[in-house]
Amino acid sequence: MTRLKVRVDLTERQDPPELSLSREKPLLDKEKLWDRICKAKAASDEGNADFLLRIYLALPKEGVAESLRVPVTLEELCSVSADVSIPTQKSTINKTVKFIKGLVPNHCNIGFTPFFDKNIQEFKGPLPLTIFDKEWQGDAVNVHSGKKSKSDEKDGNYTGYKYPNEWTQNFSVWTNNFRSFLITYRDIYKINDFAECILAHKSNVDEIIATDGV
């Protein structure tokens, strides 16, 4: 290893130009290192003097050291999210969700096969109340979609998925089916006049039952 030879005049020791700071101030680390180099040379400790001198020469200049100072506050240790965010292309699609008071999603509506869809719109029979049961509607649509012939009618008779007899309904089932029947005409097919007539008819029936009994 090549050894650096440094000649130090101990009678008139002068600090290097970059250390021309007032001695009234506390010594910097670089100044302390220079003093140790001088002491090692004075003690004829060439090995230690050369080692310390290599460290001294490898130190960055004061301007660089100032720019690389160690952060001392928590704010300096944390990055600002806005500064580190990756710029991306802004989307032009409006994704605003609008809420309309009083409305509910109609995803519960499964729908009817073409035969009953036509009868509902044209007020034709048969239209048994049991076809407004959601579970039955789902089964009927599944059976219809698997048929080779897409017609549920033959010689004027219904030939599709069998619907339950209306007399098999108990009060709870009848109430649910009637409500579905009303919603179908009013909210799905938008035939409001007929729906209002049905409500008025049911109100009259309920009043008669309440007064005279069944």
PDB file of N, CA and C in Angstrom, residues 90-136:
ATOM      1  N   LYS A  90     -56.137  11.653 -16.369  1.00  0.00           N
ATOM      2  CA  LYS A  90     -57.411  11.881 -15.712  1.00  0.00           C
ATOM      3  C   LYS A  90     -58.532  11.213 -16.490  1.00  0.00           C
ATOM      4  N   SER A  91     -59.434  10.608 -15.752  1.00  0.00           N
ATOM      5  CA  SER A  91     -60.566   9.939 -16.386  1.00  0.00           C
ATOM      6  C   SER A  91     -61.651  10.957 -16.694  1.00  0.00           C
ATOM      7  N   THR A  92     -62.251  10.832 -17.864  1.00  0.00           N
ATOM      8  CA  THR A  92     -63.322  11.745 -18.266  1.00  0.00           C
ATOM      9  C   THR A  92     -64.695  11.164 -17.985  1.00  0.00           C
ATOM     10  N   ILE A  93     -64.744   9.941 -17.399  1.00  0.00           N
ATOM     11  CA  ILE A  93     -66.022   9.292 -17.126  1.00  0.00           C
ATOM     12  C   ILE A  93     -66.581   9.812 -15.813  1.00  0.00           C
ATOM     13  N   ASN A  94     -67.825  10.226 -15.824  1.00  0.00           N
ATOM     14  CA  ASN A  94     -68.478  10.709 -14.621  1.00  0.00           C
ATOM     15  C   ASN A  94     -68.983   9.525 -13.812  1.00  0.00           C
ATOM     16  N   LYS A  95     -68.368   9.309 -12.640  1.00  0.00           N
ATOM     17  CA  LYS A  95     -68.727   8.165 -11.816  1.00  0.00           C
ATOM     18  C   LYS A  95     -69.575   8.572 -10.615  1.00  0.00           C
ATOM     19  N   THR A  96     -70.200   9.734 -10.706  1.00  0.00           N
ATOM     20  CA  THR A  96     -71.010  10.202  -9.598  1.00  0.00           C
ATOM     21  C   THR A  96     -72.226   9.310  -9.401  1.00  0.00           C
ATOM     22  N   VAL A  97     -72.443   8.891  -8.162  1.00  0.00           N
ATOM     23  CA  VAL A  97     -73.602   8.066  -7.829  1.00  0.00           C
ATOM     24  C   VAL A  97     -74.728   8.985  -7.388  1.00  0.00           C
ATOM     25  N   LYS A  98     -75.859   8.866  -8.021  1.00  0.00           N
ATOM     26  CA  LYS A  98     -77.006   9.695  -7.698  1.00  0.00           C
ATOM     27  C   LYS A  98     -78.023   8.883  -6.911  1.00  0.00           C
ATOM     28  N   PHE A  99     -78.506   9.461  -5.826  1.00  0.00           N
ATOM     29  CA  PHE A  99     -79.512   8.819  -4.997  1.00  0.00           C
ATOM     30  C   PHE A  99     -80.817   9.597  -5.122  1.00  0.00           C
ATOM     31  N   ILE A 100     -81.880   8.880  -5.447  1.00  0.00           N
ATOM     32  CA  ILE A 100     -83.189   9.502  -5.610  1.00  0.00           C
ATOM     33  C   ILE A 100     -84.090   8.992  -4.502  1.00  0.00           C
ATOM     34  N   LYS A 101     -84.522   9.900  -3.664  1.00  0.00           N
ATOM     35  CA  LYS A 101     -85.338   9.530  -2.514  1.00  0.00           C
ATOM     36  C   LYS A 101     -86.664   8.915  -2.962  1.00  0.00           C
ATOM     37  N   GLY A 102     -87.033   7.828  -2.320  1.00  0.00           N
ATOM     38  CA  GLY A 102     -88.311   7.188  -2.597  1.00  0.00           C
ATOM     39  C   GLY A 102     -88.241   6.071  -3.612  1.00  0.00           C
ATOM     40  N   LEU A 103     -87.100   5.928  -4.307  1.00  0.00           N
ATOM     41  CA  LEU A 103     -86.970   4.875  -5.309  1.00  0.00           C
ATOM     42  C   LEU A 103     -86.132   3.730  -4.769  1.00  0.00           C
ATOM     43  N   VAL A 104     -86.451   2.533  -5.196  1.00  0.00           N
ATOM     44  CA  VAL A 104     -85.700   1.348  -4.787  1.00  0.00           C
ATOM     45  C   VAL A 104     -85.294   0.587  -6.039  1.00  0.00           C
ATOM     46  N   PRO A 105     -84.165  -0.121  -5.996  1.00  0.00           N
ATOM     47  CA  PRO A 105     -83.768  -0.888  -7.178  1.00  0.00           C
ATOM     48  C   PRO A 105     -84.740  -2.015  -7.457  1.00  0.00           C
ATOM     49  N   ASN A 106     -84.981  -2.277  -8.726  1.00  0.00           N
ATOM     50  CA  ASN A 106     -85.946  -3.317  -9.092  1.00  0.00           C
ATOM     51  C   ASN A 106     -85.247  -4.595  -9.527  1.00  0.00           C
ATOM     52  N   HIS A 107     -84.053  -4.862  -8.970  1.00  0.00           N
ATOM     53  CA  HIS A 107     -83.332  -6.067  -9.332  1.00  0.00           C
ATOM     54  C   HIS A 107     -84.046  -7.318  -8.848  1.00  0.00           C
ATOM     55  N   CYS A 108     -85.032  -7.142  -7.951  1.00  0.00           N
ATOM     56  CA  CYS A 108     -85.770  -8.306  -7.453  1.00  0.00           C
ATOM     57  C   CYS A 108     -86.727  -8.843  -8.518  1.00  0.00           C
ATOM     58  N   ASN A 109     -86.982  -8.033  -9.550  1.00  0.00           N
ATOM     59  CA  ASN A 109     -87.888  -8.485 -10.599  1.00  0.00           C
ATOM     60  C   ASN A 109     -87.171  -9.446 -11.536  1.00  0.00           C
ATOM     61  N   ILE A 110     -87.671 -10.658 -11.644  1.00  0.00           N
ATOM     62  CA  ILE A 110     -87.074 -11.673 -12.505  1.00  0.00           C
ATOM     63  C   ILE A 110     -87.650 -11.591 -13.905  1.00  0.00           C
ATOM     64  N   GLY A 111     -88.945 -11.352 -14.018  1.00  0.00           N
ATOM     65  CA  GLY A 111     -89.572 -11.241 -15.320  1.00  0.00           C
ATOM     66  C   GLY A 111     -90.442 -12.443 -15.630  1.00  0.00           C
ATOM     67  N   PHE A 112     -91.124 -12.352 -16.739  1.00  0.00           N
ATOM     68  CA  PHE A 112     -92.066 -13.390 -17.142  1.00  0.00           C
ATOM     69  C   PHE A 112     -91.660 -13.966 -18.491  1.00  0.00           C
ATOM     70  N   THR A 113     -92.170 -15.131 -18.762  1.00  0.00           N
ATOM     71  CA  THR A 113     -91.992 -15.723 -20.089  1.00  0.00           C
ATOM     72  C   THR A 113     -92.821 -14.916 -21.090  1.00  0.00           C
ATOM     73  N   PRO A 114     -92.536 -15.018 -22.388  1.00  0.00           N
ATOM     74  CA  PRO A 114     -93.270 -14.222 -23.391  1.00  0.00           C
ATOM     75  C   PRO A 114     -94.784 -14.395 -23.317  1.00  0.00           C
ATOM     76  N   PHE A 115     -95.255 -15.592 -22.965  1.00  0.00           N
ATOM     77  CA  PHE A 115     -96.699 -15.838 -22.908  1.00  0.00           C
ATOM     78  C   PHE A 115     -97.359 -14.932 -21.880  1.00  0.00           C
ATOM     79  N   PHE A 116     -96.839 -14.919 -20.642  1.00  0.00           N
ATOM     80  CA  PHE A 116     -97.455 -14.098 -19.594  1.00  0.00           C
ATOM     81  C   PHE A 116     -97.116 -12.626 -19.756  1.00  0.00           C
ATOM     82  N   ASP A 117     -95.969 -12.319 -20.340  1.00  0.00           N
ATOM     83  CA  ASP A 117     -95.631 -10.920 -20.601  1.00  0.00           C
ATOM     84  C   ASP A 117     -96.662 -10.292 -21.537  1.00  0.00           C
ATOM     85  N   LYS A 118     -97.049 -11.030 -22.555  1.00  0.00           N
ATOM     86  CA  LYS A 118     -98.064 -10.539 -23.491  1.00  0.00           C
ATOM     87  C   LYS A 118     -99.422 -10.417 -22.823  1.00  0.00           C
ATOM     88  N   ASN A 119     -99.796 -11.411 -22.014  1.00  0.00           N
ATOM     89  CA  ASN A 119    -101.101 -11.370 -21.337  1.00  0.00           C
ATOM     90  C   ASN A 119    -101.202 -10.214 -20.355  1.00  0.00           C
ATOM     91  N   ILE A 120    -100.105  -9.921 -19.663  1.00  0.00           N
ATOM     92  CA  ILE A 120    -100.122  -8.808 -18.705  1.00  0.00           C
ATOM     93  C   ILE A 120    -100.368  -7.493 -19.435  1.00  0.00           C
ATOM     94  N   GLN A 121     -99.696  -7.280 -20.549  1.00  0.00           N
ATOM     95  CA  GLN A 121     -99.832  -6.021 -21.275  1.00  0.00           C
ATOM     96  C   GLN A 121    -101.189  -5.887 -21.972  1.00  0.00           C
ATOM     97  N   GLU A 122    -101.764  -7.028 -22.382  1.00  0.00           N
ATOM     98  CA  GLU A 122    -103.036  -6.990 -23.113  1.00  0.00           C
ATOM     99  C   GLU A 122    -104.229  -7.331 -22.221  1.00  0.00           C
ATOM    100  N   PHE A 123    -103.998  -7.528 -20.931  1.00  0.00           N
ATOM    101  CA  PHE A 123    -105.064  -7.860 -19.971  1.00  0.00           C
ATOM    102  C   PHE A 123    -105.827  -9.109 -20.424  1.00  0.00           C
ATOM    103  N   LYS A 124    -105.102 -10.109 -20.815  1.00  0.00           N
ATOM    104  CA  LYS A 124    -105.698 -11.363 -21.268  1.00  0.00           C
ATOM    105  C   LYS A 124    -105.410 -12.468 -20.256  1.00  0.00           C
ATOM    106  N   GLY A 125    -106.297 -13.436 -20.201  1.00  0.00           N
ATOM    107  CA  GLY A 125    -106.085 -14.585 -19.340  1.00  0.00           C
ATOM    108  C   GLY A 125    -105.409 -15.720 -20.089  1.00  0.00           C
ATOM    109  N   PRO A 126    -104.867 -16.673 -19.345  1.00  0.00           N
ATOM    110  CA  PRO A 126    -104.914 -16.703 -17.879  1.00  0.00           C
ATOM    111  C   PRO A 126    -103.828 -15.828 -17.249  1.00  0.00           C
ATOM    112  N   LEU A 127    -104.196 -15.230 -16.098  1.00  0.00           N
ATOM    113  CA  LEU A 127    -103.249 -14.465 -15.281  1.00  0.00           C
ATOM    114  C   LEU A 127    -103.462 -14.830 -13.812  1.00  0.00           C
ATOM    115  N   PRO A 128    -103.184 -16.049 -13.416  1.00  0.00           N
ATOM    116  CA  PRO A 128    -103.382 -16.449 -12.024  1.00  0.00           C
ATOM    117  C   PRO A 128    -102.435 -15.680 -11.107  1.00  0.00           C
ATOM    118  N   LEU A 129    -102.873 -15.416  -9.909  1.00  0.00           N
ATOM    119  CA  LEU A 129    -102.070 -14.640  -8.965  1.00  0.00           C
ATOM    120  C   LEU A 129    -100.783 -15.367  -8.589  1.00  0.00           C
ATOM    121  N   THR A 130    -100.768 -16.681  -8.722  1.00  0.00           N
ATOM    122  CA  THR A 130     -99.591 -17.458  -8.313  1.00  0.00           C
ATOM    123  C   THR A 130     -98.385 -17.243  -9.221  1.00  0.00           C
ATOM    124  N   ILE A 131     -98.581 -16.694 -10.427  1.00  0.00           N
ATOM    125  CA  ILE A 131     -97.429 -16.471 -11.312  1.00  0.00           C
ATOM    126  C   ILE A 131     -96.608 -15.264 -10.872  1.00  0.00           C
ATOM    127  N   PHE A 132     -97.115 -14.505  -9.910  1.00  0.00           N
ATOM    128  CA  PHE A 132     -96.381 -13.340  -9.422  1.00  0.00           C
ATOM    129  C   PHE A 132     -95.462 -13.695  -8.256  1.00  0.00           C
ATOM    130  N   ASP A 133     -95.397 -14.964  -7.935  1.00  0.00           N
ATOM    131  CA  ASP A 133     -94.445 -15.437  -6.930  1.00  0.00           C
ATOM    132  C   ASP A 133     -93.041 -15.432  -7.550  1.00  0.00           C
ATOM    133  N   LYS A 134     -92.076 -14.797  -6.885  1.00  0.00           N
ATOM    134  CA  LYS A 134     -90.741 -14.623  -7.451  1.00  0.00           C
ATOM    135  C   LYS A 134     -90.036 -15.959  -7.683  1.00  0.00           C
ATOM    136  N   GLU A 135     -90.212 -16.885  -6.768  1.00  0.00           N
ATOM    137  CA  GLU A 135     -89.556 -18.181  -6.926  1.00  0.00           C
ATOM    138  C   GLU A 135     -90.117 -18.926  -8.140  1.00  0.00           C
ATOM    139  N   TRP A 136     -91.439 -18.873  -8.296  1.00  0.00           N
ATOM    140  CA  TRP A 136     -92.047 -19.536  -9.453  1.00  0.00           C
ATOM    141  C   TRP A 136     -91.589 -18.880 -10.752  1.00  0.00           C
TER     142      TRP A 136
END
